[in-house]
Amino acid sequence: MSNKLLKRIYYKALNSVKAKSIIRNNIRLKGDTLTIAKDTIDLKKISNLYIYSVGKAGLDMAQECEKILKEKIKGGIAVSHKEGSLQYLEHYNSTHPLVSQKSVKAAEVLIKSISSLKKDDFFIFLLSGGASAMIEKPKEGLSLEEFRELSASLLKSGIDITELNKQRKANSQIKGGKLADLSKAKGITLVLSDVIGDDLHTIGSAPMNNGKVPHKIIGNNKIALKNAKHFIAPKVKKTKIVTTTLDKNSKKACEYISKKIKKYDKKYSSFCLLIGGETTTTVKKDGIGGRNQELALRLMLELKPKKKLSILCAGSDGIDGNSPATGAFVDHNLYKKCKKAGLNPKKYLKSSDSYTFFNKLGYDFTIGATGTNVMDFMIIHKG
């Protein structure tokens, strides 16, 4: 029952930052008056309206825009890693987390379209996590293969997303506001944030952030966890959003979370702790897993959880590292099953093979791509 409740809490958080919620909360049309976040645009005063949408939520956000704006849209482009079609925009399927020829193609069509906009046109650019890999035009003199090798080594190095995107921008013709520089038109960028602290210079490697195009955060980890808190609060003695900016390697994150759990365990007969952010891990050997499952494995080893305690560590995008899962559950029964099966969790930890461990015991959380990304959720429930 406890793991079912963890799933419900997870989905309450997730659904509040899915395309349908964030687009309908921030884009409204009444006659010729377009409201974007809190800004209003008189469509009679512009020539054409274009929509661009890039990232893991790229297709879903574009589809929701089309439902609202319909024939008001003159054209535009959506880039995502999902299959699907659009009525008013072109859709390009790209790759994530590694840059490919599809990423270059998507960047080239974006460059062509945005460069062609006229001064009296207006655009809405929808930016979500994953955009860094999905659109890319390596700098002159750097081949795609060289760029891919550089990106792969950076992904495996354990560096955080801020430093990763800094490296990406330095080697790109479109990142760091360079794509926005190509447009004569005015516009606005609506952002689904997948980075610590919602740094607009980091999200998607900031293709539109040249200081001239306004950016507005319309979805993030904080919004998601507030929704989860509202759901679970009546069901436990104490609910707490501990942080939405967890930024530690998995070992230190485990220590931090364990201390919080032990503190609340002494005070309350039932509680729910909600933690957001993104941990880091260094990949060793050829195991299957990711940062969330590694953190869950560390928490199991550290806490040896009691009967009433259950934990879910999961990504909001549906993908954790190189595994098919987005995270994993931890509870007392898992600890017992592990011993009974004769599995050595430390061995799986050392091999970065956390998914194999949880999958063998039926404790992996596998849901597929969610169409959104606001970093990770760590949900701890006692009750």
GROMACS .gro file of C-alpha atoms in nm:
model
  383
    1MET     CA    1   0.000   0.000   0.000
    2SER     CA    2   0.278   0.244   0.088
    3ASN     CA    3   0.438   0.221  -0.258
    4LYS     CA    4   0.097   0.283  -0.417
    5LEU     CA    5   0.067   0.600  -0.210
    6LEU     CA    6   0.417   0.708  -0.315
    7LYS     CA    7   0.308   0.669  -0.677
    8ARG     CA    8   0.003   0.886  -0.616
    9ILE     CA    9   0.217   1.157  -0.455
   10TYR     CA   10   0.461   1.137  -0.747
   11TYR     CA   11   0.186   1.178  -1.006
   12LYS     CA   12   0.029   1.471  -0.819
   13ALA     CA   13   0.366   1.646  -0.846
   14LEU     CA   14   0.425   1.540  -1.205
   15ASN     CA   15   0.083   1.629  -1.347
   16SER     CA   16   0.106   1.989  -1.222
   17VAL     CA   17   0.409   2.048  -1.446
   18LYS     CA   18   0.289   1.860  -1.753
   19ALA     CA   19   0.222   2.050  -2.073
   20LYS     CA   20  -0.155   2.066  -2.034
   21SER     CA   21  -0.132   2.236  -1.693
   22ILE     CA   22   0.152   2.478  -1.757
   23ILE     CA   23   0.038   2.591  -2.103
   24ARG     CA   24  -0.327   2.639  -2.009
   25ASN     CA   25  -0.224   2.828  -1.695
   26ASN     CA   26  -0.002   3.066  -1.893
   27ILE     CA   27  -0.142   3.109  -2.244
   28ARG     CA   28  -0.495   3.242  -2.294
   29LEU     CA   29  -0.673   3.385  -2.596
   30LYS     CA   30  -0.979   3.609  -2.588
   31GLY     CA   31  -1.069   3.755  -2.925
   32ASP     CA   32  -0.749   3.915  -3.052
   33THR     CA   33  -0.602   3.958  -2.704
   34LEU     CA   34  -0.334   3.703  -2.625
   35THR     CA   35  -0.227   3.673  -2.261
   36ILE     CA   36   0.114   3.511  -2.209
   37ALA     CA   37   0.188   3.460  -1.840
   38LYS     CA   38   0.091   3.811  -1.719
   39ASP     CA   39   0.173   3.996  -2.042
   40THR     CA   40  -0.087   4.082  -2.305
   41ILE     CA   41  -0.036   4.103  -2.681
   42ASP     CA   42  -0.281   4.265  -2.922
   43LEU     CA   43  -0.267   4.032  -3.221
   44LYS     CA   44  -0.397   4.311  -3.445
   45LYS     CA   45  -0.070   4.497  -3.390
   46ILE     CA   46   0.157   4.216  -3.511
   47SER     CA   47   0.189   4.062  -3.858
   48ASN     CA   48   0.229   3.694  -3.776
   49LEU     CA   49   0.248   3.473  -3.467
   50TYR     CA   50   0.503   3.190  -3.464
   51ILE     CA   51   0.550   2.914  -3.208
   52TYR     CA   52   0.875   2.731  -3.138
   53SER     CA   53   0.899   2.449  -2.886
   54VAL     CA   54   1.212   2.251  -2.798
   55GLY     CA   55   1.289   1.986  -2.538
   56LYS     CA   56   1.146   1.677  -2.372
   57ALA     CA   57   0.814   1.859  -2.342
   58GLY     CA   58   0.853   2.009  -2.690
   59LEU     CA   59   0.581   1.814  -2.867
   60ASP     CA   60   0.330   1.817  -2.581
   61MET     CA   61   0.367   2.190  -2.517
   62ALA     CA   62   0.328   2.265  -2.887
   63GLN     CA   63   0.016   2.050  -2.909
   64GLU     CA   64  -0.143   2.235  -2.616
   65CYS     CA   65  -0.053   2.568  -2.780
   66GLU     CA   66  -0.223   2.459  -3.100
   67LYS     CA   67  -0.542   2.370  -2.910
   68ILE     CA   68  -0.558   2.724  -2.769
   69LEU     CA   69  -0.429   2.939  -3.056
   70LYS     CA   70  -0.536   2.729  -3.357
   71GLU     CA   71  -0.536   2.926  -3.685
   72LYS     CA   72  -0.383   3.230  -3.512
   73ILE     CA   73  -0.051   3.045  -3.554
   74LYS     CA   74   0.124   3.134  -3.879
   75GLY     CA   75   0.390   2.863  -3.841
   76GLY     CA   76   0.684   2.746  -3.639
   77ILE     CA   77   0.879   2.438  -3.535
   78ALA     CA   78   0.867   2.186  -3.251
   79VAL     CA   79   1.160   1.959  -3.166
   80SER     CA   80   1.127   1.665  -2.929
   81HIS     CA   81   1.235   1.303  -2.883
   82LYS     CA   82   0.876   1.178  -2.914
   83GLU     CA   83   0.682   1.062  -3.216
   84GLY     CA   84   0.380   1.272  -3.307
   85SER     CA   85   0.233   1.529  -3.542
   86LEU     CA   86   0.115   1.888  -3.536
   87GLN     CA   87  -0.136   2.082  -3.743
   88TYR     CA   88   0.017   2.430  -3.757
   89LEU     CA   89   0.384   2.363  -3.677
   90GLU     CA   90   0.650   2.138  -3.825
   91HIS     CA   91   0.767   1.864  -3.589
   92TYR     CA   92   1.121   1.728  -3.590
   93ASN     CA   93   1.215   1.417  -3.397
   94SER     CA   94   1.556   1.445  -3.230
   95THR     CA   95   1.773   1.259  -2.981
   96HIS     CA   96   1.857   1.276  -2.610
   97PRO     CA   97   2.089   1.270  -2.416
   98LEU     CA   98   2.347   1.251  -2.696
   99VAL     CA   99   2.370   1.490  -2.989
  100SER     CA  100   2.318   1.330  -3.331
  101GLN     CA  101   2.273   1.427  -3.694
  102LYS     CA  102   1.904   1.474  -3.609
  103SER     CA  103   2.006   1.741  -3.355
  104VAL     CA  104   2.203   1.925  -3.623
  105LYS     CA  105   1.915   1.903  -3.870
  106ALA     CA  106   1.671   2.040  -3.609
  107ALA     CA  107   1.908   2.327  -3.530
  108GLU     CA  108   1.948   2.412  -3.897
  109VAL     CA  109   1.572   2.434  -3.961
  110LEU     CA  110   1.532   2.648  -3.648
  111ILE     CA  111   1.810   2.879  -3.762
  112LYS     CA  112   1.647   2.915  -4.105
  113SER     CA  113   1.300   2.983  -3.965
  114ILE     CA  114   1.400   3.224  -3.687
  115SER     CA  115   1.632   3.413  -3.924
  116SER     CA  116   1.340   3.466  -4.164
  117LEU     CA  117   1.111   3.637  -3.910
  118LYS     CA  118   1.023   4.000  -3.986
  119LYS     CA  119   1.041   4.292  -3.747
  120ASP     CA  120   0.663   4.309  -3.695
  121ASP     CA  121   0.624   3.933  -3.633
  122PHE     CA  122   0.600   3.788  -3.281
  123PHE     CA  123   0.712   3.449  -3.149
  124ILE     CA  124   0.656   3.235  -2.841
  125PHE     CA  125   0.951   3.004  -2.770
  126LEU     CA  126   0.872   2.711  -2.539
  127LEU     CA  127   1.187   2.574  -2.377
  128SER     CA  128   1.217   2.257  -2.170
  129GLY     CA  129   1.485   2.020  -2.045
  130GLY     CA  130   1.663   1.813  -2.307
  131ALA     CA  131   1.688   2.101  -2.552
  132SER     CA  132   2.067   2.108  -2.515
  133ALA     CA  133   2.102   1.773  -2.690
  134MET     CA  134   1.803   1.799  -2.926
  135ILE     CA  135   1.919   2.110  -3.111
  136GLU     CA  136   2.286   2.161  -3.183
  137LYS     CA  137   2.514   2.316  -3.438
  138PRO     CA  138   2.876   2.261  -3.334
  139LYS     CA  139   3.110   2.557  -3.366
  140GLU     CA  140   3.313   2.592  -3.684
  141GLY     CA  141   3.603   2.349  -3.696
  142LEU     CA  142   3.440   2.096  -3.463
  143SER     CA  143   3.293   1.789  -3.633
  144LEU     CA  144   2.977   1.621  -3.508
  145GLU     CA  145   3.177   1.311  -3.410
  146GLU     CA  146   3.422   1.523  -3.208
  147PHE     CA  147   3.129   1.706  -3.045
  148ARG     CA  148   2.962   1.373  -2.959
  149GLU     CA  149   3.278   1.235  -2.801
  150LEU     CA  150   3.317   1.551  -2.595
  151SER     CA  151   2.950   1.541  -2.484
  152ALA     CA  152   2.966   1.171  -2.391
  153SER     CA  153   3.278   1.218  -2.178
  154LEU     CA  154   3.117   1.517  -2.002
  155LEU     CA  155   2.799   1.318  -1.928
  156LYS     CA  156   2.999   1.035  -1.772
  157SER     CA  157   3.225   1.265  -1.571
  158GLY     CA  158   2.975   1.339  -1.294
  159ILE     CA  159   2.985   1.720  -1.341
  160ASP     CA  160   2.665   1.910  -1.262
  161ILE     CA  161   2.422   2.045  -1.521
  162THR     CA  162   2.548   2.405  -1.487
  163GLU     CA  163   2.904   2.315  -1.580
  164LEU     CA  164   2.782   2.072  -1.848
  165ASN     CA  165   2.577   2.341  -2.020
  166LYS     CA  166   2.862   2.592  -1.992
  167GLN     CA  167   3.079   2.353  -2.192
  168ARG     CA  168   2.798   2.296  -2.443
  169LYS     CA  169   2.753   2.671  -2.503
  170ALA     CA  170   3.124   2.723  -2.564
  171ASN     CA  171   3.120   2.465  -2.842
  172SER     CA  172   2.792   2.569  -3.007
  173GLN     CA  173   2.673   2.809  -3.275
  174ILE     CA  174   2.322   2.843  -3.122
  175LYS     CA  175   2.353   2.814  -2.744
  176GLY     CA  176   2.401   3.103  -2.500
  177GLY     CA  177   2.156   3.335  -2.678
  178LYS     CA  178   2.312   3.287  -3.022
  179LEU     CA  179   1.985   3.156  -3.170
  180ALA     CA  180   1.793   3.460  -3.044
  181ASP     CA  181   2.050   3.689  -3.204
  182LEU     CA  182   1.929   3.570  -3.544
  183SER     CA  183   1.575   3.708  -3.502
  184LYS     CA  184   1.452   4.054  -3.603
  185ALA     CA  185   1.114   3.984  -3.438
  186LYS     CA  186   1.015   4.035  -3.077
  187GLY     CA  187   0.908   3.740  -2.867
  188ILE     CA  188   0.894   3.571  -2.530
  189THR     CA  189   1.041   3.248  -2.395
  190LEU     CA  190   0.832   3.034  -2.159
  191VAL     CA  191   1.048   2.796  -1.960
  192LEU     CA  192   0.990   2.459  -1.799
  193SER     CA  193   1.290   2.451  -1.568
  194ASP     CA  194   1.500   2.139  -1.521
  195VAL     CA  195   1.794   2.294  -1.335
  196ILE     CA  196   1.882   2.386  -0.977
  197GLY     CA  197   1.768   2.738  -0.892
  198ASP     CA  198   1.596   2.789  -1.231
  199ASP     CA  199   1.909   2.952  -1.380
  200LEU     CA  200   1.797   3.096  -1.715
  201HIS     CA  201   2.157   3.094  -1.841
  202THR     CA  202   2.166   2.717  -1.794
  203ILE     CA  203   1.826   2.574  -1.896
  204GLY     CA  204   1.860   2.413  -2.239
  205SER     CA  205   2.197   2.590  -2.264
  206ALA     CA  206   1.998   2.913  -2.310
  207PRO     CA  207   1.955   2.936  -2.689
  208MET     CA  208   1.722   3.239  -2.661
  209ASN     CA  209   1.878   3.415  -2.364
  210ASN     CA  210   2.058   3.708  -2.527
  211GLY     CA  211   1.928   3.971  -2.284
  212LYS     CA  212   1.663   4.097  -2.529
  213VAL     CA  213   1.403   3.818  -2.523
  214PRO     CA  214   1.212   3.806  -2.191
  215HIS     CA  215   1.204   3.467  -2.016
  216LYS     CA  216   0.937   3.345  -1.775
  217ILE     CA  217   0.942   3.027  -1.565
  218ILE     CA  218   0.607   2.852  -1.600
  219GLY     CA  219   0.695   2.515  -1.447
  220ASN     CA  220   0.956   2.395  -1.200
  221ASN     CA  221   1.030   2.157  -0.914
  222LYS     CA  222   0.882   2.392  -0.655
  223ILE     CA  223   0.543   2.412  -0.830
  224ALA     CA  224   0.538   2.031  -0.856
  225LEU     CA  225   0.622   1.965  -0.491
  226LYS     CA  226   0.374   2.224  -0.367
  227ASN     CA  227   0.102   2.031  -0.548
  228ALA     CA  228   0.224   1.706  -0.393
  229LYS     CA  229   0.227   1.863  -0.048
  230HIS     CA  230  -0.131   1.985  -0.088
  231PHE     CA  231  -0.236   1.627  -0.168
  232ILE     CA  232  -0.052   1.441   0.111
  233ALA     CA  233  -0.076   1.696   0.395
  234PRO     CA  234  -0.421   1.583   0.525
  235LYS     CA  235  -0.306   1.221   0.539
  236VAL     CA  236  -0.006   1.255   0.775
  237LYS     CA  237   0.089   1.436   1.096
  238LYS     CA  238   0.363   1.641   0.930
  239THR     CA  239   0.444   1.733   0.569
  240LYS     CA  240   0.757   1.924   0.475
  241ILE     CA  241   0.916   2.037   0.150
  242VAL     CA  242   1.274   2.004   0.275
  243THR     CA  243   1.435   2.162  -0.032
  244THR     CA  244   1.382   2.198  -0.405
  245THR     CA  245   1.751   2.262  -0.472
  246LEU     CA  246   1.929   1.945  -0.360
  247ASP     CA  247   2.262   1.953  -0.540
  248LYS     CA  248   2.498   1.685  -0.410
  249ASN     CA  249   2.662   1.367  -0.527
  250SER     CA  250   2.462   1.055  -0.440
  251LYS     CA  251   2.677   0.968  -0.137
  252LYS     CA  252   2.641   1.311   0.023
  253ALA     CA  253   2.273   1.328  -0.075
  254CYS     CA  254   2.218   0.998   0.103
  255GLU     CA  255   2.379   1.133   0.419
  256TYR     CA  256   2.171   1.452   0.401
  257ILE     CA  257   1.840   1.273   0.343
  258SER     CA  258   1.912   1.006   0.605
  259LYS     CA  259   1.969   1.271   0.872
  260LYS     CA  260   1.638   1.439   0.783
  261ILE     CA  261   1.452   1.107   0.797
  262LYS     CA  262   1.598   1.015   1.137
  263LYS     CA  263   1.510   1.361   1.273
  264TYR     CA  264   1.145   1.342   1.167
  265ASP     CA  265   1.118   0.975   1.262
  266LYS     CA  266   1.187   1.067   1.626
  267LYS     CA  267   0.926   1.345   1.629
  268TYR     CA  268   0.630   1.215   1.429
  269SER     CA  269   0.431   0.893   1.408
  270SER     CA  270   0.354   0.977   1.043
  271PHE     CA  271   0.514   1.224   0.803
  272CYS     CA  272   0.595   1.295   0.442
  273LEU     CA  273   0.919   1.464   0.338
  274LEU     CA  274   0.940   1.604  -0.015
  275ILE     CA  275   1.279   1.679  -0.165
  276GLY     CA  276   1.357   1.815  -0.510
  277GLY     CA  277   1.677   1.874  -0.699
  278GLU     CA  278   1.930   1.668  -0.886
  279THR     CA  279   2.208   1.450  -0.754
  280THR     CA  280   2.518   1.351  -0.947
  281THR     CA  281   2.695   1.020  -0.987
  282THR     CA  282   3.009   0.895  -1.154
  283VAL     CA  283   2.945   0.595  -1.380
  284LYS     CA  284   3.170   0.297  -1.303
  285LYS     CA  285   3.197  -0.019  -1.512
  286ASP     CA  286   2.912  -0.117  -1.745
  287GLY     CA  287   2.614  -0.141  -1.513
  288ILE     CA  288   2.259  -0.026  -1.584
  289GLY     CA  289   2.116   0.248  -1.365
  290GLY     CA  290   2.106   0.617  -1.289
  291ARG     CA  291   2.140   0.874  -1.014
  292ASN     CA  292   1.793   0.814  -0.863
  293GLN     CA  293   1.830   0.438  -0.839
  294GLU     CA  294   2.182   0.476  -0.703
  295LEU     CA  295   2.052   0.715  -0.436
  296ALA     CA  296   1.770   0.473  -0.349
  297LEU     CA  297   2.022   0.190  -0.314
  298ARG     CA  298   2.243   0.399  -0.088
  299LEU     CA  299   1.941   0.493   0.127
  300MET     CA  300   1.845   0.127   0.164
  301LEU     CA  301   2.197   0.039   0.280
  302GLU     CA  302   2.214   0.336   0.516
  303LEU     CA  303   1.868   0.318   0.674
  304LYS     CA  304   1.776  -0.052   0.663
  305PRO     CA  305   1.420   0.083   0.667
  306LYS     CA  306   1.164  -0.005   0.933
  307LYS     CA  307   0.817  -0.136   0.854
  308LYS     CA  308   0.632   0.195   0.822
  309LEU     CA  309   0.896   0.379   0.617
  310SER     CA  310   0.891   0.390   0.236
  311ILE     CA  311   1.090   0.596  -0.013
  312LEU     CA  312   1.070   0.678  -0.382
  313CYS     CA  313   1.359   0.842  -0.568
  314ALA     CA  314   1.255   0.922  -0.924
  315GLY     CA  315   1.317   1.154  -1.215
  316SER     CA  316   1.030   1.363  -1.346
  317ASP     CA  317   1.120   1.290  -1.709
  318GLY     CA  318   1.067   0.915  -1.687
  319ILE     CA  319   1.433   0.832  -1.757
  320ASP     CA  320   1.712   0.754  -1.510
  321GLY     CA  321   2.059   0.724  -1.658
  322ASN     CA  322   2.099   0.441  -1.910
  323SER     CA  323   1.813   0.238  -1.763
  324PRO     CA  324   1.448   0.201  -1.872
  325ALA     CA  325   1.334   0.306  -1.524
  326THR     CA  326   1.287   0.654  -1.382
  327GLY     CA  327   1.369   0.554  -1.025
  328ALA     CA  328   1.317   0.299  -0.750
  329PHE     CA  329   1.126   0.226  -0.430
  330VAL     CA  330   1.277   0.139  -0.094
  331ASP     CA  331   1.095  -0.014   0.203
  332HIS     CA  332   1.126  -0.280   0.474
  333ASN     CA  333   1.010  -0.560   0.243
  334LEU     CA  334   1.278  -0.477  -0.012
  335TYR     CA  335   1.545  -0.514   0.255
  336LYS     CA  336   1.404  -0.856   0.353
  337LYS     CA  337   1.372  -0.970  -0.011
  338CYS     CA  338   1.729  -0.866  -0.080
  339LYS     CA  339   1.859  -1.087   0.203
  340LYS     CA  340   1.636  -1.378   0.108
  341ALA     CA  341   1.751  -1.362  -0.256
  342GLY     CA  342   2.115  -1.357  -0.144
  343LEU     CA  343   2.187  -1.036  -0.333
  344ASN     CA  344   2.481  -0.819  -0.233
  345PRO     CA  345   2.363  -0.455  -0.280
  346LYS     CA  346   2.715  -0.318  -0.232
  347LYS     CA  347   2.829  -0.513  -0.536
  348TYR     CA  348   2.557  -0.351  -0.751
  349LEU     CA  349   2.646  -0.009  -0.612
  350LYS     CA  350   3.013  -0.050  -0.700
  351SER     CA  351   2.924  -0.151  -1.056
  352SER     CA  352   2.674   0.136  -1.112
  353ASP     CA  353   2.421  -0.144  -1.167
  354SER     CA  354   2.138  -0.019  -0.946
  355TYR     CA  355   1.862  -0.087  -1.200
  356THR     CA  356   1.951  -0.456  -1.220
  357PHE     CA  357   1.928  -0.482  -0.842
  358PHE     CA  358   1.586  -0.316  -0.813
  359ASN     CA  359   1.446  -0.486  -1.122
  360LYS     CA  360   1.534  -0.832  -0.991
  361LEU     CA  361   1.328  -0.761  -0.679
  362GLY     CA  362   1.043  -0.581  -0.857
  363TYR     CA  363   1.123  -0.244  -0.698
  364ASP     CA  364   1.216  -0.043  -1.005
  365PHE     CA  365   0.978   0.241  -1.103
  366THR     CA  366   0.941   0.220  -1.481
  367ILE     CA  367   0.687   0.448  -1.652
  368GLY     CA  368   0.839   0.565  -1.981
  369ALA     CA  369   0.892   0.923  -2.099
  370THR     CA  370   0.658   1.166  -1.920
  371GLY     CA  371   0.676   1.459  -2.161
  372THR     CA  372   0.808   1.694  -1.894
  373ASN     CA  373   1.119   1.748  -1.683
  374VAL     CA  374   1.163   1.943  -1.358
  375MET     CA  375   1.457   1.744  -1.217
  376ASP     CA  376   1.401   1.472  -0.955
  377PHE     CA  377   1.162   1.397  -0.670
  378MET     CA  378   1.258   1.220  -0.348
  379ILE     CA  379   0.943   1.125  -0.156
  380ILE     CA  380   0.973   0.981   0.196
  381HIS     CA  381   0.661   0.855   0.370
  382LYS     CA  382   0.606   0.713   0.715
  383GLY     CA  383   0.260   0.603   0.812
   0.00000   0.00000   0.00000
